[in-house]
Coordinates of C-alpha atoms and ligand atoms in Angstrom, one line a residue:
X1 CA -9.6 66.2 -4.7
X2 CA -9.1 64.9 -8.3
X3 CA -5.6 63.6 -7.4
X4 CA -7.1 61.9 -4.3
X5 CA -9.7 60.2 -6.4
X6 CA -7.2 59.3 -9.0
X7 CA -4.8 57.8 -6.4
X8 CA -7.6 55.8 -4.7
X9 CA -8.7 54.4 -8.1
X10 CA -5.2 53.7 -9.3
X11 CA -4.2 52.0 -6.0
X12 CA -7.3 49.9 -6.1
X13 CA -6.7 48.9 -9.8
X14 CA -3.1 48.0 -9.1
X15 CA -3.9 46.0 -6.1
X16 CA -6.9 44.3 -7.9
X17 CA -4.7 43.2 -10.8
X18 CA -1.6 42.1 -8.9
X19 CA -3.1 40.3 -6.0
X20 CA -2.7 36.5 -6.4
X21 CA -6.2 35.6 -5.1
X22 CA -8.8 35.4 -7.9
X23 CA -11.4 38.1 -7.5
X24 CA -14.8 38.1 -9.3
X25 CA -17.3 40.9 -8.9
X26 CA -20.9 40.0 -9.4
X27 CA -24.2 41.9 -9.7
X28 CA -27.3 41.1 -7.6
X29 CA -28.3 38.4 -10.1
X30 CA -25.0 36.4 -9.6
X31 CA -23.7 37.6 -13.0
X32 CA -19.9 37.9 -13.1
X33 CA -19.2 41.5 -14.2
X34 CA -15.5 41.7 -13.7
X35 CA -12.5 39.6 -12.7
X36 CA -8.9 40.3 -12.1
X37 CA -5.8 38.8 -13.8
X38 CA -5.5 36.0 -11.2
X39 CA -9.2 35.2 -11.8
X40 CA -8.7 34.9 -15.5
X41 CA -5.8 32.5 -14.9
X42 CA -7.2 30.5 -12.1
X43 CA -10.8 30.3 -13.2
X44 CA -10.2 30.0 -16.9
X45 CA -12.1 33.2 -17.6
X46 CA -10.1 34.8 -20.4
X47 CA -13.1 35.8 -22.5
X48 CA -15.1 36.9 -19.5
X49 CA -15.0 40.6 -20.0
X50 CA -16.3 40.1 -23.6
X51 CA -18.9 37.7 -22.3
X52 CA -20.5 39.4 -19.4
X53 CA -23.8 38.3 -17.7
X54 CA -22.5 34.9 -17.0
X55 CA -24.1 33.5 -13.8
X56 CA -21.4 32.2 -11.4
X57 CA -23.3 29.0 -10.6
X58 CA -23.9 28.2 -14.2
X59 CA -20.2 28.7 -15.0
X60 CA -18.9 26.9 -11.9
X61 CA -21.4 24.2 -11.3
X62 CA -23.4 24.0 -14.5
X63 CA -26.7 24.5 -12.6
X64 CA -29.7 26.7 -13.0
X65 CA -29.6 28.0 -9.5
X66 CA -27.1 28.4 -6.7
X67 CA -26.3 25.0 -5.0
X68 CA -27.6 24.3 -1.5
X69 CA -25.4 25.8 1.2
X70 CA -23.8 28.4 -1.1
X71 CA -22.9 31.4 1.0
X72 CA -23.4 33.7 -2.0
X73 CA -27.2 33.4 -1.4
X74 CA -26.9 34.8 2.1
X75 CA -24.7 37.5 0.8
X76 CA -27.3 38.6 -1.8
X77 CA -30.3 38.1 0.5
X78 CA -29.1 39.3 3.8
X79 CA -25.8 41.1 3.1
X80 CA -23.9 38.5 5.1
X81 CA -20.4 37.5 4.2
X82 CA -19.3 33.8 4.3
X83 CA -16.5 31.5 3.5
X84 CA -16.5 27.9 2.2
X85 CA -14.2 25.3 0.7
X86 CA -15.1 23.4 -2.4
X87 CA -13.5 21.0 -4.9
X88 CA -14.1 22.3 -8.3
X89 CA -14.2 19.2 -10.6
X90 CA -13.9 21.1 -13.8
X91 CA -10.8 22.9 -12.6
X92 CA -9.5 19.9 -10.7
X93 CA -8.6 22.2 -7.8
X94 CA -9.6 22.9 -4.2
X95 CA -10.8 26.4 -3.8
X96 CA -11.5 28.5 -0.7
X97 CA -14.2 31.0 -1.7
X98 CA -15.0 34.1 0.4
X99 CA -18.3 35.8 -0.5
X100 CA -18.5 39.5 0.5
X101 CA -21.6 41.6 -0.2
X102 CA -21.4 44.8 -2.3
X103 CA -23.3 47.6 -0.6
X104 CA -24.3 50.9 -2.1
X105 CA -24.4 54.3 -0.2
X106 CA -27.7 53.3 1.4
X107 CA -26.3 49.9 2.6
X108 CA -28.4 48.1 0.1
X109 CA -27.0 44.9 -1.5
X110 CA -26.1 45.5 -5.1
X111 CA -24.1 42.3 -5.7
X112 CA -21.3 40.3 -4.2
X113 CA -17.5 39.8 -4.5
X114 CA -15.8 36.4 -4.5
X115 CA -12.3 36.3 -3.3
X116 CA -11.0 32.9 -4.4
X117 CA -7.8 31.2 -3.2
X118 CA -6.4 28.1 -4.7
X119 CA -5.8 25.8 -1.7
X120 CA -5.0 22.6 -3.7
X121 CA -1.3 22.5 -2.5
X122 CA -2.4 23.2 1.0
X123 CA -4.9 20.4 0.8
X124 CA -2.3 18.1 -0.7
X125 CA 0.0 18.7 2.2
X126 CA -2.9 18.2 4.6
X127 CA -3.8 14.8 3.0
X128 CA -0.1 13.8 2.9
X129 CA 0.2 14.7 6.6
X130 CA -2.9 12.7 7.5
X131 CA -1.6 9.7 5.4
X132 CA 1.8 10.0 7.0
X133 CA 0.3 10.1 10.5
X134 CA -1.9 7.1 9.8
X135 CA 1.0 5.2 8.3
X136 CA 3.2 6.0 11.3
X137 CA 0.5 4.8 13.7
X138 CA 0.0 1.7 11.6
X139 CA 3.8 1.1 11.6
X140 CA 3.9 1.6 15.3
X141 CA 1.2 -1.0 15.8
X142 CA 3.0 -3.5 13.5
X143 CA 6.3 -2.9 15.3
X144 CA 4.7 -3.7 18.6
X145 CA 3.0 -6.8 17.1
X146 CA 6.4 -7.8 15.6
X147 CA 8.3 -7.4 18.9
X148 CA 5.6 -9.5 20.6
X149 CA 5.9 -12.1 17.9
X150 CA 9.7 -12.0 17.9
X151 CA 10.0 -12.5 21.6
X152 CA 7.6 -15.4 21.2
X153 CA 9.5 -16.8 18.2
X154 CA 12.8 -16.6 20.1
X155 CA 11.6 -17.6 23.5
X156 CA 9.6 -20.7 22.5
X157 CA 12.5 -22.6 20.9
X158 CA 14.9 -21.2 23.5
X159 CA 12.7 -22.6 26.2
X160 CA 12.6 -25.9 24.3
X161 CA 16.4 -26.0 24.0
X162 CA 17.2 -25.0 27.6
X163 CA 14.3 -27.1 29.1
X164 CA 15.2 -30.3 27.3
X165 CA 18.9 -29.9 27.7
X166 CA 18.2 -29.7 31.5
X167 CA 16.2 -32.9 31.3
X168 CA 19.0 -34.7 29.4
X169 CA 21.2 -34.3 32.5
X170 CA 19.1 -36.9 34.2
X171 CA 21.3 -40.0 34.1
X172 CA 18.4 -42.4 34.5
X173 CA 16.7 -41.5 31.2
X174 CA 15.9 -44.3 28.8
X175 CA 17.6 -44.2 25.3
X176 CA 14.2 -43.5 23.7
X177 CA 13.5 -40.5 25.9
X178 CA 17.0 -39.2 25.2
X179 CA 16.4 -39.5 21.5
X180 CA 13.1 -37.6 21.8
X181 CA 14.6 -34.8 23.8
X182 CA 17.5 -34.5 21.4
X183 CA 15.1 -34.3 18.5
X184 CA 13.2 -31.5 20.3
X185 CA 16.4 -29.6 20.9
X186 CA 17.4 -30.0 17.3
X187 CA 14.0 -28.8 16.0
X188 CA 14.0 -25.9 18.3
X189 CA 17.5 -24.9 17.2
X190 CA 16.3 -25.1 13.5
X191 CA 13.3 -22.9 14.3
X192 CA 15.5 -20.4 16.0
X193 CA 18.0 -20.4 13.2
X194 CA 15.3 -19.8 10.6
X195 CA 13.9 -16.8 12.6
X196 CA 17.4 -15.4 12.9
X197 CA 18.0 -16.0 9.1
X198 CA 14.7 -14.1 8.4
X199 CA 15.8 -11.2 10.5
X200 CA 19.2 -11.1 8.8
X201 CA 17.6 -11.3 5.3
X202 CA 15.1 -8.5 6.0
X203 CA 17.9 -6.2 7.3
X204 CA 19.9 -6.9 4.1
X205 CA 16.8 -6.0 2.1
X206 CA 16.2 -2.8 4.1
X207 CA 19.8 -1.7 3.7
X208 CA 19.9 -2.5 0.0
X209 CA 22.6 -5.1 0.4
X210 CA 21.1 -7.9 -1.5
X211 CA 23.3 -9.3 -4.3
X212 CA 22.4 -11.7 -7.0
X213 CA 24.7 -14.6 -7.8
X214 CA 23.4 -16.0 -11.1
X215 CA 24.4 -19.4 -12.4
X216 CA 22.9 -22.1 -14.7
X217 CA 20.5 -24.4 -12.9
X218 CA 18.4 -27.3 -13.9
X219 CA 14.9 -26.6 -12.7
X220 CA 13.8 -30.2 -12.5
X221 CA 16.7 -31.0 -10.1
X222 CA 15.7 -28.0 -8.0
X223 CA 12.1 -29.3 -7.8
X224 CA 13.2 -32.9 -7.1
X225 CA 15.3 -31.8 -4.2
X226 CA 12.5 -29.6 -2.8
X227 CA 10.1 -32.5 -3.2
X228 CA 12.4 -34.9 -1.3
X229 CA 13.0 -32.4 1.4
X230 CA 9.3 -31.6 2.1
X231 CA 7.8 -35.1 1.5
X232 CA 8.4 -36.4 5.0
X233 CA 6.9 -33.2 6.6
X234 CA 3.8 -33.6 4.3
X235 CA 3.5 -37.3 5.1
X236 CA 3.6 -36.5 8.8
X237 CA 0.5 -34.3 8.4
X238 CA -1.1 -36.8 5.9
X239 CA -1.1 -34.2 3.2
X240 CA -0.4 -35.3 -0.4
X241 CA 2.6 -33.4 -1.8
X242 CA 2.6 -33.3 -5.6
X243 CA 5.4 -32.0 -7.7
X244 CA 4.1 -31.2 -11.2
X245 CA 7.4 -31.4 -13.0
X246 CA 9.6 -34.1 -11.6
X247 CA 8.8 -37.0 -14.0
X248 CA 7.2 -35.7 -17.1
X249 CA 8.9 -32.5 -18.3
X250 CA 11.9 -32.2 -20.4
X251 CA 14.8 -30.5 -18.7
X252 CA 14.9 -26.8 -18.4
X253 CA 18.1 -25.0 -17.7
X254 CA 17.8 -21.3 -16.7
X255 CA 20.3 -18.8 -15.3
X256 CA 19.2 -17.4 -12.0
X257 CA 20.2 -17.2 -8.3
X258 CA 19.7 -20.7 -7.0
X259 CA 19.8 -19.8 -3.3
X260 CA 17.2 -17.2 -3.6
X261 CA 14.9 -19.3 -5.9
X262 CA 15.2 -22.1 -3.4
X263 CA 14.3 -19.8 -0.5
X264 CA 11.3 -18.4 -2.3
X265 CA 9.8 -21.8 -3.1
X266 CA 10.8 -23.0 0.4
X267 CA 9.0 -20.1 2.1
X268 CA 5.9 -20.8 0.0
X269 CA 5.9 -24.5 0.7
X270 CA 6.5 -23.9 4.5
X271 CA 3.4 -21.6 4.5
X272 CA 1.4 -24.1 2.5
X273 CA 2.2 -26.9 4.9
X274 CA 1.6 -24.6 7.9
X275 CA -1.8 -23.4 6.8
X276 CA -3.2 -26.7 5.3
X277 CA -4.7 -29.4 7.5
X278 CA -6.1 -31.8 4.9
X279 CA -5.8 -32.3 1.2
X280 CA -2.9 -31.6 -1.0
X281 CA -0.1 -29.3 -1.9
X282 CA 0.9 -29.1 -5.6
X283 CA 3.9 -27.1 -6.8
X284 CA 5.5 -26.7 -10.2
X285 CA 6.2 -24.4 -13.1
X286 CA 5.1 -23.6 -16.6
X287 CA 6.9 -21.8 -19.4
X288 CA 5.7 -18.5 -20.9
X289 CA 7.5 -16.8 -23.7
X290 CA 9.7 -14.6 -21.5
X291 CA 9.0 -16.0 -18.0
X292 CA 9.0 -19.2 -16.0
X293 CA 5.8 -19.1 -14.0
X294 CA 6.0 -21.0 -10.7
X295 CA 3.1 -21.9 -8.5
X296 CA 2.5 -23.4 -5.1
X297 CA -1.1 -24.5 -4.6
X298 CA -2.7 -25.7 -1.3
X299 CA -6.1 -26.8 -0.1
X300 CA -5.7 -25.0 3.2
X301 CA -7.5 -22.3 5.2
X302 CA -7.3 -19.6 2.5
X303 CA -6.7 -15.9 2.8
X304 CA -9.5 -13.3 3.3
X305 CA -9.7 -10.9 0.4
X306 CA -8.9 -7.9 2.6
X307 CA -5.6 -9.6 3.7
X308 CA -4.4 -10.7 0.2
X309 CA -2.3 -7.6 -0.3
X310 CA -1.1 -6.7 3.1
X311 CA 0.4 -10.1 3.9
X312 CA 3.3 -9.2 1.5
X313 CA 4.2 -6.3 3.9
X314 CA 6.9 -6.9 6.5
X315 CA 5.9 -8.2 9.9
X316 CA 2.3 -8.8 8.6
X317 CA 0.4 -11.9 9.4
X318 CA -3.1 -12.8 8.4
X319 CA -4.2 -11.8 11.9
X320 CA -2.2 -9.5 14.1
X321 CA -4.1 -10.4 17.2
X322 CA -2.1 -11.5 20.2
X323 CA -3.9 -14.9 20.4
X324 CA -1.9 -16.3 17.5
X325 CA -2.9 -19.6 16.0
X326 CA 0.1 -20.1 13.9
X327 CA 3.8 -19.5 14.6
X328 CA 5.8 -17.2 12.4
X329 CA 7.4 -13.8 12.2
X330 CA 5.4 -12.4 9.3
X331 CA 8.6 -12.0 7.3
X332 CA 8.6 -14.9 4.9
X333 CA 6.4 -13.4 2.2
X334 CA 8.0 -10.0 2.3
X335 CA 11.4 -11.6 1.9
X336 CA 10.1 -13.8 -1.0
X337 CA 8.6 -10.7 -2.7
X338 CA 11.8 -8.7 -2.4
X339 CA 13.8 -11.6 -3.8
X340 CA 11.4 -12.1 -6.7
X341 CA 11.5 -8.4 -7.6
X342 CA 15.3 -8.4 -7.4
X343 CA 15.3 -11.3 -9.9
X344 CA 13.0 -9.3 -12.2
X345 CA 9.7 -11.1 -11.6
X346 CA 6.5 -10.5 -9.7
X347 CA 4.4 -12.5 -7.2
X348 CA 0.6 -12.7 -6.8
X349 CA -2.0 -15.0 -5.4
X350 CA -5.5 -16.4 -5.8
X351 CA -7.3 -17.6 -2.7
X352 CA -10.6 -18.5 -1.3
X353 CA -11.3 -18.8 2.4
X354 CA -11.5 -22.4 3.6
X355 CA -10.8 -23.7 0.0
X356 CA -7.1 -23.0 -0.5
X357 CA -4.5 -20.6 -1.9
X358 CA -2.3 -20.6 -4.9
X359 CA 0.8 -18.4 -5.0
X360 CA 2.3 -17.6 -8.4
X361 CA 5.5 -15.9 -9.2
X362 CA 7.6 -15.3 -12.3
X363 CA 11.3 -15.2 -13.1
X364 CA 12.5 -14.0 -16.5
X365 CA 14.1 -16.6 -18.7
X366 CA 17.7 -16.3 -19.4
Ligands
ADP1 P1 4.5 -16.0 8.7 O1 4.1 -17.2 7.9 O2 5.8 -16.0 9.4 O3 3.3 -15.4 9.5 P2 4.6 -14.8 6.0 O4 5.0 -13.5 5.5 O5 5.2 -16.1 5.4 O6 4.7 -14.8 7.6 O7 3.0 -14.9 5.8 C1 2.2 -13.8 6.2 C2 0.8 -14.3 6.4 O8 0.2 -14.7 5.2 C3 0.6 -15.5 7.3 O9 0.7 -15.2 8.7 C4 -0.7 -16.0 6.9 O10 -1.8 -15.3 7.5 C5 -0.8 -15.7 5.4 N1 -0.4 -16.8 4.5 C6 0.7 -17.0 3.9 N2 0.7 -18.2 3.1 C7 -0.5 -18.7 3.3 C8 -1.2 -19.9 2.8 N3 -0.6 -20.8 2.0 N4 -2.5 -20.1 3.3 C9 -3.1 -19.3 4.1 N5 -2.5 -18.1 4.6 C10 -1.3 -17.9 4.2

C-alpha cells in the first residue's frame, strides 16, 4: 500500500513538473498555493512558493476582485469547470486558461486548478492565415478589375485603329477628314503602346530584371524638354503649365538613370493632366543636402485620404468601380515608385479633395 501511495505521488509529481502547460493550484480564496516548473517560466512566478497567498486576479489583472466573465468564479461557487482565452498584457502573450474545481472527499469545492497553455504562436498563425486569406481575396478582386481595365485599355484604342483605318478606305473622303482619321489612329496607337510599355515594365519589376544605367545629366535640360513636350497638351485643356526651373536656376548636373527619371516625371505629369480640369500644373525640383527633391503639383480633383497609400500598389486606381471616369491601367504610380526606390529615393504626396495634389520624390545626389 505504501509503495502504491509512493508511486501515485511520484507519478503525479513527475507529470506535474514536466508537463509543458503551466499549472497553478489555488485555494478557495483564489490564492495561488503552488505552481509547476512551466508555470514559473511562463507566468513569471519564480518567487511564488516563497510568496504564497497571492490572489490570481491581483497577480494577473491587478484588480481587487475577479474580472467579469472569469470562469474561476463559477468554479469556486458552483464547482463548474470552464475554459477561456485571454491576452495577458503584462506577459504580452495569448493564454488559454482551463479552470477546474478542486473537490474534497465530500465533493465540496476547496479551490481550483488553472491549466494554462501559451497559444501565442497558434494565434499568430491564425492572424497570419486570416491576413493571407484577406490579401488573397483582395488580390483576386484587383486582378479581375485589372483584367477588365486591361481589356478596355487594349480594346478602345484597337477599335479606334481598326474603325478609322476602315473609314480611310473610302476614296471620297476629304483631305481634312483623312487627316483627322490618321490623327485618331496615331493617338490610339500611342495609347496602346503606352499600355504595352507599362505591362512590360511591371513584368520587369516583378521578375527583378530592372537595371540602372547611370550617366551625367543636366537637370535643367531634362525639365526644359519635358516642358516643351507637355505644353501643347496643357494648352489644349487650357491649363497653365509652369516649370519652376527652366529660366532661373543655375545648372545642376547629376548622375542618374535618365530614361527612368524621365518616365517617373512623365507619369506624374500625365496623371496631373488627366486629373486636372482647370488651374495649373507646376513642376520642378529643389536641392537638399543629399537629395534632389522633385515635385509635380496640380490643382485637380485631389485624392481621398483613404486612397493616398493604396494608389501606389499595382493595378490600383482611385476607384475600382466598373464605371470608370478616367482611362488608365493603374500601373503608372507603382512603376514610378519602383523606379524611384531602385534609384535610392522615395515618393510621397500631399493632397486635398477638389483642391489638388502634389507628388514629391527624391533622388540621391551624385
Ligand atoms: P492610372 O492613372 O493608370 O489609373 P496610376 O498608378 O498612375 O494609374 O494612378 C493610380 C490612381 O491614383 C489613379 O487612378 C488616380 O485615382 C490616382 N491619381 C494619381 N495621380 C493623381 C492626381 N494627380 N490627381 C488625382 N488623382 C491621382
